[in-house]
Structure formats: C-alpha cells, structure tokens
mmCIF file of C-alpha atoms in Angstrom:
data_model
loop_
_atom_site.group_PDB
_atom_site.id
_atom_site.type_symbol
_atom_site.label_atom_id
_atom_site.label_comp_id
_atom_site.label_asym_id
_atom_site.label_seq_id
_atom_site.Cartn_x
_atom_site.Cartn_y
_atom_site.Cartn_z
ATOM 1 C CA MET A 1 16.303 49.591 -101.636
ATOM 2 C CA VAL A 2 15.743 46.189 -102.883
ATOM 3 C CA SER A 3 13.033 45.682 -105.639
ATOM 4 C CA ARG A 4 10.200 43.848 -105.264
ATOM 5 C CA PRO A 5 10.930 40.926 -107.429
ATOM 6 C CA LEU A 6 14.297 40.528 -105.610
ATOM 7 C CA LYS A 7 12.156 40.499 -102.274
ATOM 8 C CA ASN A 8 10.209 37.874 -103.864
ATOM 9 C CA LEU A 9 13.021 35.907 -104.862
ATOM 10 C CA PHE A 10 14.263 36.329 -101.342
ATOM 11 C CA THR A 11 11.046 35.009 -99.770
ATOM 12 C CA ILE A 12 10.538 31.985 -101.923
ATOM 13 C CA VAL A 13 14.032 30.682 -101.653
ATOM 14 C CA ALA A 14 13.635 31.167 -97.693
ATOM 15 C CA VAL A 15 10.237 29.181 -97.742
ATOM 16 C CA LEU A 16 11.691 26.083 -99.841
ATOM 17 C CA CYS A 17 15.088 26.280 -98.080
ATOM 18 C CA GLY A 18 13.573 26.222 -94.499
ATOM 19 C CA ALA A 19 11.230 23.159 -95.492
ATOM 20 C CA CYS A 20 14.399 21.269 -96.719
ATOM 21 C CA ILE A 21 16.187 21.719 -93.681
ATOM 22 C CA VAL A 22 13.423 21.596 -91.140
ATOM 23 C CA MET A 23 10.813 19.107 -92.425
ATOM 24 C CA PRO A 24 13.291 16.335 -92.214
ATOM 25 C CA ILE A 25 14.069 16.760 -88.662
ATOM 26 C CA THR A 26 10.467 16.680 -87.766
ATOM 27 C CA THR A 27 8.829 14.244 -90.085
ATOM 28 C CA SER A 28 10.053 10.367 -90.108
ATOM 29 C CA ALA A 29 9.604 6.196 -92.685
ATOM 30 C CA GLN A 30 11.106 3.321 -94.402
ATOM 31 C CA GLU A 31 12.739 2.662 -98.036
ATOM 32 C CA PHE A 32 11.215 -1.035 -99.057
ATOM 33 C CA TYR A 33 12.277 0.100 -102.433
ATOM 34 C CA THR A 34 13.175 3.021 -104.507
ATOM 35 C CA PRO A 35 10.140 5.131 -104.335
ATOM 36 C CA MET A 36 11.540 7.754 -106.970
ATOM 37 C CA ILE A 37 13.556 5.251 -109.139
ATOM 38 C CA HIS A 38 14.790 8.556 -111.663
ATOM 39 C CA SER A 39 16.350 9.784 -107.954
ATOM 40 C CA LEU A 40 19.222 7.067 -108.786
ATOM 41 C CA MET A 41 20.278 9.122 -111.616
ATOM 42 C CA TYR A 42 20.650 12.427 -109.776
ATOM 43 C CA THR A 43 23.777 14.481 -109.888
ATOM 44 C CA PRO A 44 23.844 18.008 -108.927
ATOM 45 C CA LEU A 45 24.901 18.821 -112.616
ATOM 46 C CA GLN A 46 21.183 18.800 -113.746
ATOM 47 C CA GLY A 47 20.593 22.162 -115.070
ATOM 48 C CA ASP A 48 18.458 23.778 -117.613
ATOM 49 C CA ASP A 49 18.342 20.741 -120.300
ATOM 50 C CA PRO A 50 15.494 18.938 -121.943
ATOM 51 C CA HIS A 51 15.793 15.786 -119.536
ATOM 52 C CA LEU A 52 12.366 15.109 -117.720
ATOM 53 C CA GLN A 53 13.817 13.070 -115.189
ATOM 54 C CA ASN A 54 15.345 15.642 -112.806
ATOM 55 C CA LEU A 55 14.416 15.590 -109.127
ATOM 56 C CA ASN A 56 13.526 19.200 -109.265
ATOM 57 C CA PRO A 57 10.208 19.984 -110.916
ATOM 58 C CA ALA A 58 11.309 23.310 -111.822
ATOM 59 C CA THR A 59 14.695 22.175 -113.552
ATOM 60 C CA THR A 60 13.536 22.179 -117.454
ATOM 61 C CA ASN A 61 13.113 25.443 -119.394
ATOM 62 C CA THR A 62 9.467 26.007 -120.109
ATOM 63 C CA THR A 63 9.989 26.829 -124.013
ATOM 64 C CA GLY A 64 8.802 24.720 -126.789
ATOM 65 C CA LEU A 65 7.803 21.039 -126.630
ATOM 66 C CA LYS A 66 10.360 18.461 -124.854
ATOM 67 C CA LEU A 67 10.228 14.670 -125.073
ATOM 68 C CA GLY A 68 12.187 12.147 -122.811
ATOM 69 C CA GLY A 69 12.978 8.954 -121.734
ATOM 70 C CA TYR A 70 15.337 6.562 -119.712
ATOM 71 C CA GLY A 71 15.856 3.131 -118.634
ATOM 72 C CA LEU A 72 18.274 1.913 -115.871
ATOM 73 C CA ARG A 73 19.401 -1.411 -114.099
ATOM 74 C CA ASN A 74 20.534 -1.377 -110.894
ATOM 75 C CA PHE A 75 22.186 -4.061 -108.830
ATOM 76 C CA ARG A 76 22.838 -4.718 -105.122
ATOM 77 C CA THR A 77 23.782 -7.831 -102.847
ATOM 78 C CA THR A 78 23.398 -7.609 -99.151
ATOM 79 C CA THR A 79 24.894 -10.369 -96.786
ATOM 80 C CA PHE A 80 23.870 -10.302 -93.040
ATOM 81 C CA THR A 81 25.836 -12.540 -90.611
ATOM 82 C CA ASP A 82 24.197 -13.089 -87.503
ATOM 83 C CA ASN A 83 25.700 -13.247 -83.830
ATOM 84 C CA ASP A 84 24.304 -16.541 -83.130
ATOM 85 C CA ASP A 85 25.518 -20.080 -82.421
ATOM 86 C CA SER A 86 25.626 -21.040 -86.299
ATOM 87 C CA LYS A 87 26.314 -17.666 -87.709
ATOM 88 C CA THR A 88 23.535 -17.822 -89.671
ATOM 89 C CA VAL A 89 23.698 -16.257 -92.942
ATOM 90 C CA THR A 90 21.257 -14.437 -95.256
ATOM 91 C CA ARG A 91 21.955 -13.101 -98.431
ATOM 92 C CA ALA A 92 20.029 -11.075 -100.751
ATOM 93 C CA SER A 93 20.989 -10.645 -104.470
ATOM 94 C CA VAL A 94 18.749 -7.830 -105.873
ATOM 95 C CA LYS A 95 17.993 -6.719 -109.437
ATOM 96 C CA GLU A 96 16.004 -3.357 -110.210
ATOM 97 C CA GLU A 97 15.114 -2.307 -113.781
ATOM 98 C CA ALA A 98 13.168 0.574 -114.515
ATOM 99 C CA TYR A 99 12.134 2.742 -117.776
ATOM 100 C CA GLY A 100 10.270 5.727 -118.216
ATOM 101 C CA ALA A 101 9.015 8.743 -120.613
ATOM 102 C CA GLY A 102 7.836 12.181 -120.421
ATOM 103 C CA ALA A 103 6.562 15.133 -122.232
ATOM 104 C CA LEU A 104 6.719 18.980 -121.310
ATOM 105 C CA VAL A 105 4.200 21.418 -123.298
ATOM 106 C CA ASP A 106 4.862 24.924 -123.765
ATOM 107 C CA LEU A 107 1.274 26.903 -122.713
ATOM 108 C CA GLY A 108 2.941 30.249 -123.408
ATOM 109 C CA ALA A 109 3.269 33.476 -120.817
ATOM 110 C CA GLY A 110 6.245 31.439 -119.122
ATOM 111 C CA THR A 111 3.997 28.266 -118.261
ATOM 112 C CA ALA A 112 4.315 24.437 -119.427
ATOM 113 C CA ALA A 113 2.882 21.401 -118.181
ATOM 114 C CA GLY A 114 4.027 17.915 -118.485
ATOM 115 C CA LEU A 115 3.515 14.246 -117.684
ATOM 116 C CA ASN A 116 5.807 11.412 -116.620
ATOM 117 C CA THR A 117 5.154 7.694 -116.477
ATOM 118 C CA ASP A 118 7.475 5.104 -114.957
ATOM 119 C CA ARG A 119 7.513 1.510 -114.377
ATOM 120 C CA ALA A 120 10.018 -0.348 -112.277
ATOM 121 C CA PHE A 121 10.422 -4.087 -111.407
ATOM 122 C CA THR A 122 12.391 -5.424 -108.504
ATOM 123 C CA GLU A 123 13.429 -9.156 -108.074
ATOM 124 C CA ALA A 124 15.409 -10.413 -104.865
ATOM 125 C CA ASP A 125 16.998 -13.938 -104.951
ATOM 126 C CA LEU A 126 17.421 -15.065 -101.494
ATOM 127 C CA PHE A 127 19.375 -17.385 -99.521
ATOM 128 C CA ASN A 128 19.627 -18.643 -95.678
ATOM 129 C CA SER A 129 22.093 -20.895 -94.435
ATOM 130 C CA ASN A 130 19.835 -22.743 -92.098
ATOM 131 C CA SER A 131 17.319 -23.259 -94.879
ATOM 132 C CA ASN A 132 16.979 -25.521 -98.218
ATOM 133 C CA ASN A 133 14.573 -22.835 -99.504
ATOM 134 C CA LYS A 134 15.928 -20.220 -101.983
ATOM 135 C CA PRO A 135 12.741 -17.764 -102.835
ATOM 136 C CA ARG A 136 12.368 -15.052 -104.793
ATOM 137 C CA GLU A 137 10.582 -11.874 -103.535
ATOM 138 C CA LEU A 138 9.156 -9.281 -106.177
ATOM 139 C CA VAL A 139 7.932 -5.867 -106.211
ATOM 140 C CA SER A 140 6.852 -3.849 -108.753
ATOM 141 C CA GLN A 141 5.601 -0.156 -109.392
ATOM 142 C CA GLN A 142 4.084 2.163 -111.860
ATOM 143 C CA SER A 143 3.718 5.775 -111.347
ATOM 144 C CA LEU A 144 2.259 8.765 -113.225
ATOM 145 C CA MET A 145 3.492 12.399 -112.349
ATOM 146 C CA GLY A 146 1.636 15.583 -113.591
ATOM 147 C CA ARG A 147 4.073 18.907 -113.245
ATOM 148 C CA VAL A 148 3.304 22.541 -113.835
ATOM 149 C CA GLN A 149 6.249 25.026 -114.271
ATOM 150 C CA ILE A 150 5.957 28.743 -114.000
ATOM 151 C CA GLU A 151 8.435 31.532 -114.985
ATOM 152 C CA VAL A 152 7.345 33.927 -112.283
ATOM 153 C CA ALA A 153 10.374 36.443 -113.027
ATOM 154 C CA THR A 154 13.505 36.619 -114.836
ATOM 155 C CA GLY A 155 15.545 33.534 -114.112
ATOM 156 C CA LEU A 156 13.122 32.395 -111.682
ATOM 157 C CA ARG A 157 10.874 29.465 -112.163
ATOM 158 C CA LEU A 158 8.265 27.460 -110.049
ATOM 159 C CA GLY A 159 7.462 23.669 -110.288
ATOM 160 C CA PHE A 160 4.815 21.629 -108.774
ATOM 161 C CA ALA A 161 4.235 17.775 -108.906
ATOM 162 C CA LEU A 162 1.317 15.430 -108.184
ATOM 163 C CA ARG A 163 2.490 11.772 -108.025
ATOM 164 C CA TYR A 164 0.328 8.776 -108.351
ATOM 165 C CA VAL A 165 1.803 5.095 -107.544
ATOM 166 C CA SER A 166 0.197 1.815 -108.150
ATOM 167 C CA LEU A 167 2.530 -1.086 -106.677
ATOM 168 C CA ASN A 168 2.351 -4.584 -106.193
ATOM 169 C CA GLY A 169 4.119 -6.869 -103.796
ATOM 170 C CA ASP A 170 4.966 -10.889 -104.124
ATOM 171 C CA ILE A 171 6.851 -11.845 -100.884
ATOM 172 C CA LEU A 172 7.235 -15.148 -98.888
ATOM 173 C CA GLY A 173 8.169 -13.555 -95.203
ATOM 174 C CA ASN A 174 9.825 -16.677 -93.789
ATOM 175 C CA PHE A 175 12.212 -18.968 -95.302
ATOM 176 C CA ASN A 176 10.260 -21.923 -93.919
ATOM 177 C CA SER A 177 6.981 -21.048 -95.762
ATOM 178 C CA ASN A 178 6.230 -23.232 -99.271
ATOM 179 C CA ASN A 179 7.770 -21.167 -102.029
ATOM 180 C CA ASN A 180 4.511 -21.695 -104.381
ATOM 181 C CA ARG A 181 1.899 -22.128 -102.256
ATOM 182 C CA GLU A 182 2.081 -19.454 -98.996
ATOM 183 C CA ARG A 183 3.325 -16.456 -100.752
ATOM 184 C CA VAL A 184 1.825 -12.997 -99.513
ATOM 185 C CA ARG A 185 0.776 -10.849 -102.840
ATOM 186 C CA TYR A 186 -0.719 -7.434 -102.215
ATOM 187 C CA HIS A 187 -1.594 -4.451 -104.317
ATOM 188 C CA GLY A 188 -1.598 -0.760 -102.840
ATOM 189 C CA ASN A 189 -2.033 2.729 -104.181
ATOM 190 C CA LEU A 190 -0.241 5.832 -103.009
ATOM 191 C CA VAL A 191 -0.640 9.595 -103.601
ATOM 192 C CA GLY A 192 1.993 12.741 -102.947
ATOM 193 C CA ASN A 193 3.086 15.607 -104.130
ATOM 194 C CA GLY A 194 6.084 17.939 -104.370
ATOM 195 C CA GLY A 195 7.214 21.364 -105.448
ATOM 196 C CA GLY A 196 10.600 23.126 -106.161
ATOM 197 C CA LEU A 197 11.855 26.151 -107.560
ATOM 198 C CA GLN A 198 15.215 27.202 -109.952
ATOM 199 C CA TYR A 199 16.961 30.417 -110.027
ATOM 200 C CA THR A 200 19.503 30.951 -112.982
ATOM 201 C CA SER A 201 21.674 33.990 -113.507
ATOM 202 C CA GLY A 202 24.344 33.552 -116.589
ATOM 203 C CA GLY A 203 26.526 30.364 -115.312
ATOM 204 C CA LEU A 204 24.858 30.361 -111.934
ATOM 205 C CA ARG A 205 22.149 28.090 -111.130
ATOM 206 C CA LEU A 206 20.332 27.470 -107.458
ATOM 207 C CA GLY A 207 17.671 24.831 -106.774
ATOM 208 C CA SER A 208 15.490 23.703 -104.041
ATOM 209 C CA ALA A 209 12.627 20.751 -104.194
ATOM 210 C CA TYR A 210 10.788 19.190 -101.654
ATOM 211 C CA TYR A 211 8.692 15.963 -101.608
ATOM 212 C CA PRO A 212 6.577 14.954 -98.474
ATOM 213 C CA SER A 213 5.972 11.339 -97.912
ATOM 214 C CA SER A 214 3.420 9.522 -99.995
ATOM 215 C CA ARG A 215 0.515 7.612 -98.137
ATOM 216 C CA GLY A 216 -1.708 5.161 -99.361
ATOM 217 C CA LYS A 217 -3.615 2.005 -98.265
ATOM 218 C CA SER A 218 -3.493 -1.982 -98.975
ATOM 219 C CA GLU A 219 -5.351 -4.705 -98.242
ATOM 220 C CA ILE A 220 -2.520 -7.378 -96.833
ATOM 221 C CA LEU A 221 -3.618 -10.833 -95.539
ATOM 222 C CA PHE A 222 -7.195 -9.435 -95.352
ATOM 223 C CA GLU A 223 -6.375 -6.547 -93.126
ATOM 224 C CA GLU A 224 -6.277 -2.973 -94.531
ATOM 225 C CA ARG A 225 -3.059 -1.512 -93.905
ATOM 226 C CA ILE A 226 -1.426 2.020 -94.473
ATOM 227 C CA ILE A 227 1.382 2.111 -96.713
ATOM 228 C CA SER A 228 4.017 5.118 -97.456
ATOM 229 C CA ASP A 229 6.780 6.137 -99.588
ATOM 230 C CA PRO A 230 9.710 8.222 -98.313
ATOM 231 C CA GLY A 231 9.950 11.575 -99.127
ATOM 232 C CA MET A 232 13.035 13.832 -99.723
ATOM 233 C CA ALA A 233 14.463 17.176 -99.735
ATOM 234 C CA LEU A 234 17.039 18.589 -101.616
ATOM 235 C CA ILE A 235 19.219 21.917 -102.152
ATOM 236 C CA ASP A 236 21.636 21.928 -105.067
ATOM 237 C CA GLY A 237 23.578 24.634 -107.331
ATOM 238 C CA SER A 238 26.072 24.498 -110.058
ATOM 239 C CA PHE A 239 28.434 26.990 -111.710
ATOM 240 C CA ALA A 240 29.458 27.292 -115.340
ATOM 241 C CA ASN A 241 33.147 28.561 -115.894
ATOM 242 C CA GLY A 242 34.434 27.909 -119.615
ATOM 243 C CA PRO A 243 34.686 24.274 -120.216
ATOM 244 C CA PHE A 244 33.671 23.369 -116.561
ATOM 245 C CA THR A 245 30.727 22.864 -114.776
ATOM 246 C CA PHE A 246 30.638 22.386 -110.946
ATOM 247 C CA GLY A 247 27.795 21.027 -108.946
ATOM 248 C CA LEU A 248 27.077 20.928 -105.223
ATOM 249 C CA GLY A 249 24.017 19.359 -103.609
ATOM 250 C CA ILE A 250 22.547 18.067 -100.199
ATOM 251 C CA GLN A 251 19.658 15.532 -100.199
ATOM 252 C CA ARG A 252 17.823 14.661 -97.033
ATOM 253 C CA TRP A 253 15.315 11.600 -96.759
ATOM 254 C CA ILE A 254 12.110 12.106 -95.078
ATOM 255 C CA HIS A 255 10.605 8.650 -93.433
ATOM 256 C CA ARG A 256 7.320 7.409 -92.323
ATOM 257 C CA ARG A 257 7.332 3.716 -90.700
ATOM 258 C CA ASP A 258 4.136 1.981 -92.438
ATOM 259 C CA GLU A 259 2.293 -0.817 -91.333
ATOM 260 C CA ARG A 260 4.499 -3.357 -93.740
ATOM 261 C CA ALA A 261 7.408 -2.966 -91.040
ATOM 262 C CA VAL A 262 5.656 -5.498 -88.956
ATOM 263 C CA SER A 263 5.793 -9.655 -88.517
ATOM 264 C CA VAL A 264 2.334 -11.362 -88.513
ATOM 265 C CA SER A 265 1.233 -15.211 -88.213
ATOM 266 C CA SER A 266 0.581 -16.997 -91.271
ATOM 267 C CA LEU A 267 -2.774 -18.185 -92.440
ATOM 268 C CA ASP A 268 -1.785 -21.698 -90.859
ATOM 269 C CA GLN A 269 -0.856 -20.070 -87.663
ATOM 270 C CA GLN A 270 2.792 -22.098 -88.071
ATOM 271 C CA ARG A 271 5.239 -19.388 -88.889
ATOM 272 C CA THR A 272 5.550 -15.772 -88.421
ATOM 273 C CA LEU A 273 5.995 -13.556 -91.675
ATOM 274 C CA ARG A 274 7.777 -10.429 -92.285
ATOM 275 C CA LEU A 275 5.507 -8.357 -94.735
ATOM 276 C CA ASP A 276 8.537 -6.193 -95.727
ATOM 277 C CA GLY A 277 10.098 -9.233 -96.822
ATOM 278 C CA LEU A 278 13.497 -11.100 -96.077
ATOM 279 C CA ASP A 279 16.142 -8.834 -97.520
ATOM 280 C CA TRP A 280 18.174 -7.276 -94.372
ATOM 281 C CA GLU A 281 18.635 -3.944 -96.464
ATOM 282 C CA LYS A 282 15.213 -3.128 -95.234
ATOM 283 C CA HIS A 283 16.510 -2.298 -92.134
ATOM 284 C CA VAL A 284 18.760 0.218 -93.820
ATOM 285 C CA PHE A 285 17.320 3.835 -93.859
ATOM 286 C CA PRO A 286 18.935 6.574 -95.753
ATOM 287 C CA ILE A 287 19.414 9.770 -94.024
ATOM 288 C CA SER A 288 21.240 12.540 -96.066
ATOM 289 C CA ALA A 289 23.422 12.266 -98.821
ATOM 290 C CA TYR A 290 26.206 15.262 -100.052
ATOM 291 C CA HIS A 291 26.741 15.273 -103.958
ATOM 292 C CA LEU A 292 29.877 17.008 -105.667
ATOM 293 C CA GLY A 293 30.237 16.811 -109.209
ATOM 294 C CA VAL A 294 31.946 18.352 -112.335
ATOM 295 C CA GLU A 295 31.301 18.202 -115.990
ATOM 296 C CA TRP A 296 33.988 18.861 -118.268
ATOM 297 C CA LYS A 297 33.013 19.701 -122.094
ATOM 298 C CA GLN A 298 36.033 18.812 -124.216
ATOM 299 C CA GLN A 299 33.602 19.909 -127.291
ATOM 300 C CA PRO A 300 30.603 21.882 -127.260
ATOM 301 C CA ASN A 301 28.560 18.991 -128.019
ATOM 302 C CA PHE A 302 30.345 16.481 -125.806
ATOM 303 C CA GLY A 303 31.062 16.336 -121.835
ATOM 304 C CA LEU A 304 32.451 13.816 -119.295
ATOM 305 C CA ARG A 305 30.881 13.866 -115.919
ATOM 306 C CA PHE A 306 32.388 12.839 -112.683
ATOM 307 C CA SER A 307 30.661 12.867 -109.042
ATOM 308 C CA ILE A 308 31.208 11.633 -105.645
ATOM 309 C CA ILE A 309 28.232 10.930 -102.925
ATOM 310 C CA LYS A 310 29.015 10.575 -99.449
ATOM 311 C CA LYS A 311 25.591 8.818 -98.077
ATOM 312 C CA ASP A 312 24.886 8.446 -94.298
ATOM 313 C CA SER A 313 22.180 5.999 -93.278
ATOM 314 C CA VAL A 314 21.210 4.160 -90.239
ATOM 315 C CA PHE A 315 20.461 0.804 -89.118
ATOM 316 C CA ILE A 316 17.339 -0.262 -87.391
ATOM 317 C CA SER A 317 15.713 -3.265 -86.205
ATOM 318 C CA ASP A 318 13.244 -2.007 -84.146
ATOM 319 C CA ARG A 319 9.808 -2.231 -86.219
ATOM 320 C CA HIS A 320 8.202 1.058 -84.720
ATOM 321 C CA THR A 321 10.901 3.284 -84.913
ATOM 322 C CA ALA A 322 11.957 5.775 -87.951
ATOM 323 C CA PRO A 323 14.957 8.044 -87.924
ATOM 324 C CA THR A 324 15.340 11.754 -88.312
ATOM 325 C CA THR A 325 19.111 11.668 -87.707
ATOM 326 C CA VAL A 326 21.853 9.276 -87.254
ATOM 327 C CA SER A 327 22.311 9.866 -83.766
ATOM 328 C CA GLY A 328 21.453 7.017 -81.607
ATOM 329 C CA TYR A 329 21.588 4.433 -84.147
ATOM 330 C CA ASP A 330 23.948 2.175 -85.703
ATOM 331 C CA SER A 331 25.030 4.541 -88.457
ATOM 332 C CA THR A 332 26.857 3.798 -91.606
ATOM 333 C CA SER A 333 28.527 5.968 -94.336
ATOM 334 C CA GLU A 334 29.202 4.921 -98.041
ATOM 335 C CA LEU A 335 31.237 6.797 -100.832
ATOM 336 C CA ASP A 336 29.275 6.539 -104.270
ATOM 337 C CA TYR A 337 31.171 7.232 -107.356
ATOM 338 C CA HIS A 338 29.529 8.175 -110.292
ATOM 339 C CA ILE A 339 30.791 8.550 -114.362
ATOM 340 C CA GLY A 340 28.887 9.579 -117.093
ATOM 341 C CA VAL A 341 29.175 10.864 -120.725
ATOM 342 C CA ARG A 342 26.846 13.581 -122.161
ATOM 343 C CA TYR A 343 26.495 13.903 -125.910
ATOM 344 C CA ILE A 344 24.603 16.387 -127.802
ATOM 345 C CA TYR A 345 23.357 15.972 -131.285
ATOM 346 C CA GLY A 346 21.271 18.411 -132.835
ATOM 347 C CA ILE A 347 17.919 18.914 -131.008
ATOM 348 C CA TYR A 348 19.043 15.421 -128.913
ATOM 349 C CA ASP A 349 20.670 15.565 -125.719
ATOM 350 C CA GLY A 350 21.941 11.936 -124.251
ATOM 351 C CA ILE A 351 23.559 11.034 -121.341
ATOM 352 C CA LEU A 352 25.064 7.737 -120.482
ATOM 353 C CA GLY A 353 26.078 6.920 -116.824
ATOM 354 C CA ALA A 354 27.138 4.383 -113.916
ATOM 355 C CA SER A 355 28.049 4.284 -110.400
ATOM 356 C CA SER A 356 29.076 2.071 -107.619
ATOM 357 C CA TRP A 357 29.095 2.034 -104.020
ATOM 358 C CA SER A 358 29.640 -0.376 -101.077
ATOM 359 C CA ARG A 359 29.313 -0.379 -97.561
ATOM 360 C CA ALA A 360 29.948 -2.533 -94.128
ATOM 361 C CA LYS A 361 28.948 -2.355 -90.361
ATOM 362 C CA THR A 362 29.612 -4.529 -87.131
ATOM 363 C CA LEU A 363 26.233 -3.918 -85.209
ATOM 364 C CA THR A 364 26.122 -3.056 -81.729
ATOM 365 C CA ASN A 365 23.319 -2.892 -79.056
ATOM 366 C CA GLN A 366 21.825 0.149 -80.605
ATOM 367 C CA SER A 367 20.630 -1.793 -83.360
ATOM 368 C CA GLY A 368 19.322 -4.823 -81.147
ATOM 369 C CA GLU A 369 21.583 -7.431 -83.269
ATOM 370 C CA ALA A 370 24.995 -6.803 -81.192
ATOM 371 C CA GLY A 371 27.780 -8.744 -83.036
ATOM 372 C CA ALA A 372 25.923 -9.280 -86.454
ATOM 373 C CA ILE A 373 27.717 -8.147 -89.540
ATOM 374 C CA TYR A 374 26.130 -6.406 -92.420
ATOM 375 C CA VAL A 375 27.755 -6.010 -95.797
ATOM 376 C CA GLY A 376 26.035 -4.482 -98.922
ATOM 377 C CA LYS A 377 27.531 -3.203 -102.415
ATOM 378 C CA GLY A 378 25.805 -2.052 -105.596
ATOM 379 C CA SER A 379 25.948 -0.684 -109.194
ATOM 380 C CA LEU A 380 24.090 1.193 -111.353
ATOM 381 C CA MET A 381 23.865 1.869 -115.267
ATOM 382 C CA TYR A 382 21.483 4.114 -116.852
ATOM 383 C CA PHE A 383 20.677 5.960 -120.038
ATOM 384 C CA SER A 384 18.865 9.121 -120.461
ATOM 385 C CA ILE A 385 17.854 10.927 -123.533
ATOM 386 C CA GLY A 386 15.620 14.558 -123.808
ATOM 387 C CA SER A 387 14.757 16.556 -127.116
ATOM 388 C CA ARG A 388 13.767 19.590 -127.718
ATOM 389 C CA LEU A 389 11.225 20.018 -130.756
#
C-alpha cells in the first residue's frame, strides 16, 4: 500500500512535469530582451539555500528571515552579413546591466512569503555598412514579484509567484531615420505568474517550475499593441555525495509572438520602421537548454562550480511565426561554459560567477535569408548574495 502523502507527492510531480513537457509544445513568442534577467544566473546546482533569485519559486527554505541581492553585466555582439550584392553587414554590440533584491519572511506553520524587485537596462550600439548613422537603441524594465511558499509534507515544498513588469523602449527602427528626432518611444506593462515544487530527501533534490508567457499592452505610434514576454518551463535535480554535488536541468522556452514583431510606416510615411529594433538577434528564438553542473566543496564554507549548457535555438525572419520546436527552421546550437565560486561566511552565502557562449549559422531558404551569415557571441559576469537572519 502507498501512503496518502506519497500518493499526493506523485500526483503533484506528475501534474507539474506534465506542464513542463506538454505546454511548451502547444504554446508559442519572441524574446526581444531577457524577460527574467536572473535566469542568466541559473545552474542546476541551485538548492535549499538563501539566494532569492532562483528560477524555481519553491527552492528557498521557509524557516527564518532571508535577505538577498544580485548584480550582473551581460555582453553580446551580433554580426549579420546579408547575401546581397554589397554583402551588407549589420552589427550590434549589446550591454545589459541588472540588479535586484529580495526578502522572504517565515509566516509560521511551514509557510513563507516574499517580495523580489529587479531593474534591468539594455543598450544596443548598432552599425550598418550602408549607412553613416550609428544609432543606439535602449530597453529598460522594472519588475516586482511576490511569492508564497508552503511546506505541504516532509521534504515537499510548493511555491507560487505573481510578477508585474513595467518596460520602456527607445528604438530607431530604421538606419535612415534621424537619430535624434525620429525615435520610437513606448511604455508597457505586463502581468505574469508561475509555480513550482521541490522535493528533498537526504542529498537528493528534485524540482520543477512553470511560467506561462506574460501579456500586456502598450501604445506605440498612437496604436495600442499587445506585448508579451516569453515563459519557460524547468525540470532539474541535484545529488550531494561527499564534497561533490551533481546537478542536471532541462529548460524549455514558451513563446508568443507579440505585435512589436511588425514593420510599420514612419509618421512622415517616408520609411519603414521595425518596432522590435535593428538588432538581428531578435530573430533568434531559444527553444531548449540542457544543463549539467558540479560543485566541489574544497572546504565546508568554500566551493567551486562548473557547468555546461547546450542551448538549441532557431532563426526566424517571418514576423508572424513563433516556434515550438527546432524542426522546420534554421536551427543553431551553442555550448555555454559556466564557472563560479561559492563562499559562506557565517549567515552570508555569496556566489561569484561568469559564463561565455558563441554560435554561428549560414542561413537557408527556411529562414527566408538564404546565404546570409549570422554570428553571435557573449559573456556574463554576476554576483549573488543571500543571508539567513
């Protein structure tokens, strides 16, 4: 006979795992910028620690008061060489900076509630070989996320999150537009939610999380448009054995193409503007990522982290299509290499990390840009700290 708590555990795990596997196949959107900026710091080694920027809202222990914060800098360059007579080159150098803070309060009876806030700023410096104009496009976002965690059984925790995002865009949309007088500026608000679970037993940890795409509205060039953020699904686990902790994770993006992925006429009807900006990275849709990581504790309070991520994406020029799989598209894969150092000092737990990636693709008729060459590469540096009080 299986006990009732164990039956409940199996039921919850089946529901969330089913959502992680099925929903990304049936829902679809576009990643104009990183929607959940702290996801750039994710590794499958995230566990029962005081860091409050973990992707799974059920990860952190509910006992006591916890405070935390982070800061990161993300750099990326994209080069697109068109297959036209002049071999037009478009290049974007992008810098993304973000910081955030959070708190989680023990409410008693295995329940905790918390609040996280984030601010992110993205600058893209652009170059086109057929234009003397060298514009800069800007996107900023502020987000506020509330969450509740509940211990429903020994070792089993549920987490629920509600997220509000306010974003601002400042783009040029065409290299022939006047960089000072003809910019497109807009503001939008989005609301999203998510949930997750975590189960721990000894050195074993299993987790799952799901965030649907966020939706909102914005008035752009005097027309109200639907805007959206990609969602994501996650299944991961880790196992601690002596000084080593091994982790595995599978991540899937959930896309919904919104109404910024269109071309419109400028106010003077002289130019065509791209409302999602001039960076060709906007055509790259992440589909899935597979994470493998290990942490080696050289001392009880000091450890080294290593992880590798295989990320699969597709390149789409069509303004209406949103992918659910790599099949039928120009697909590209990359390997991300991640290193980190973790140091625990009393009530404080700090992680310093960095990662790098690169990818390249000669496009085919599947993207509508046959013969064009896309090259992208980037690096990330971050610091996260949490404390137990």
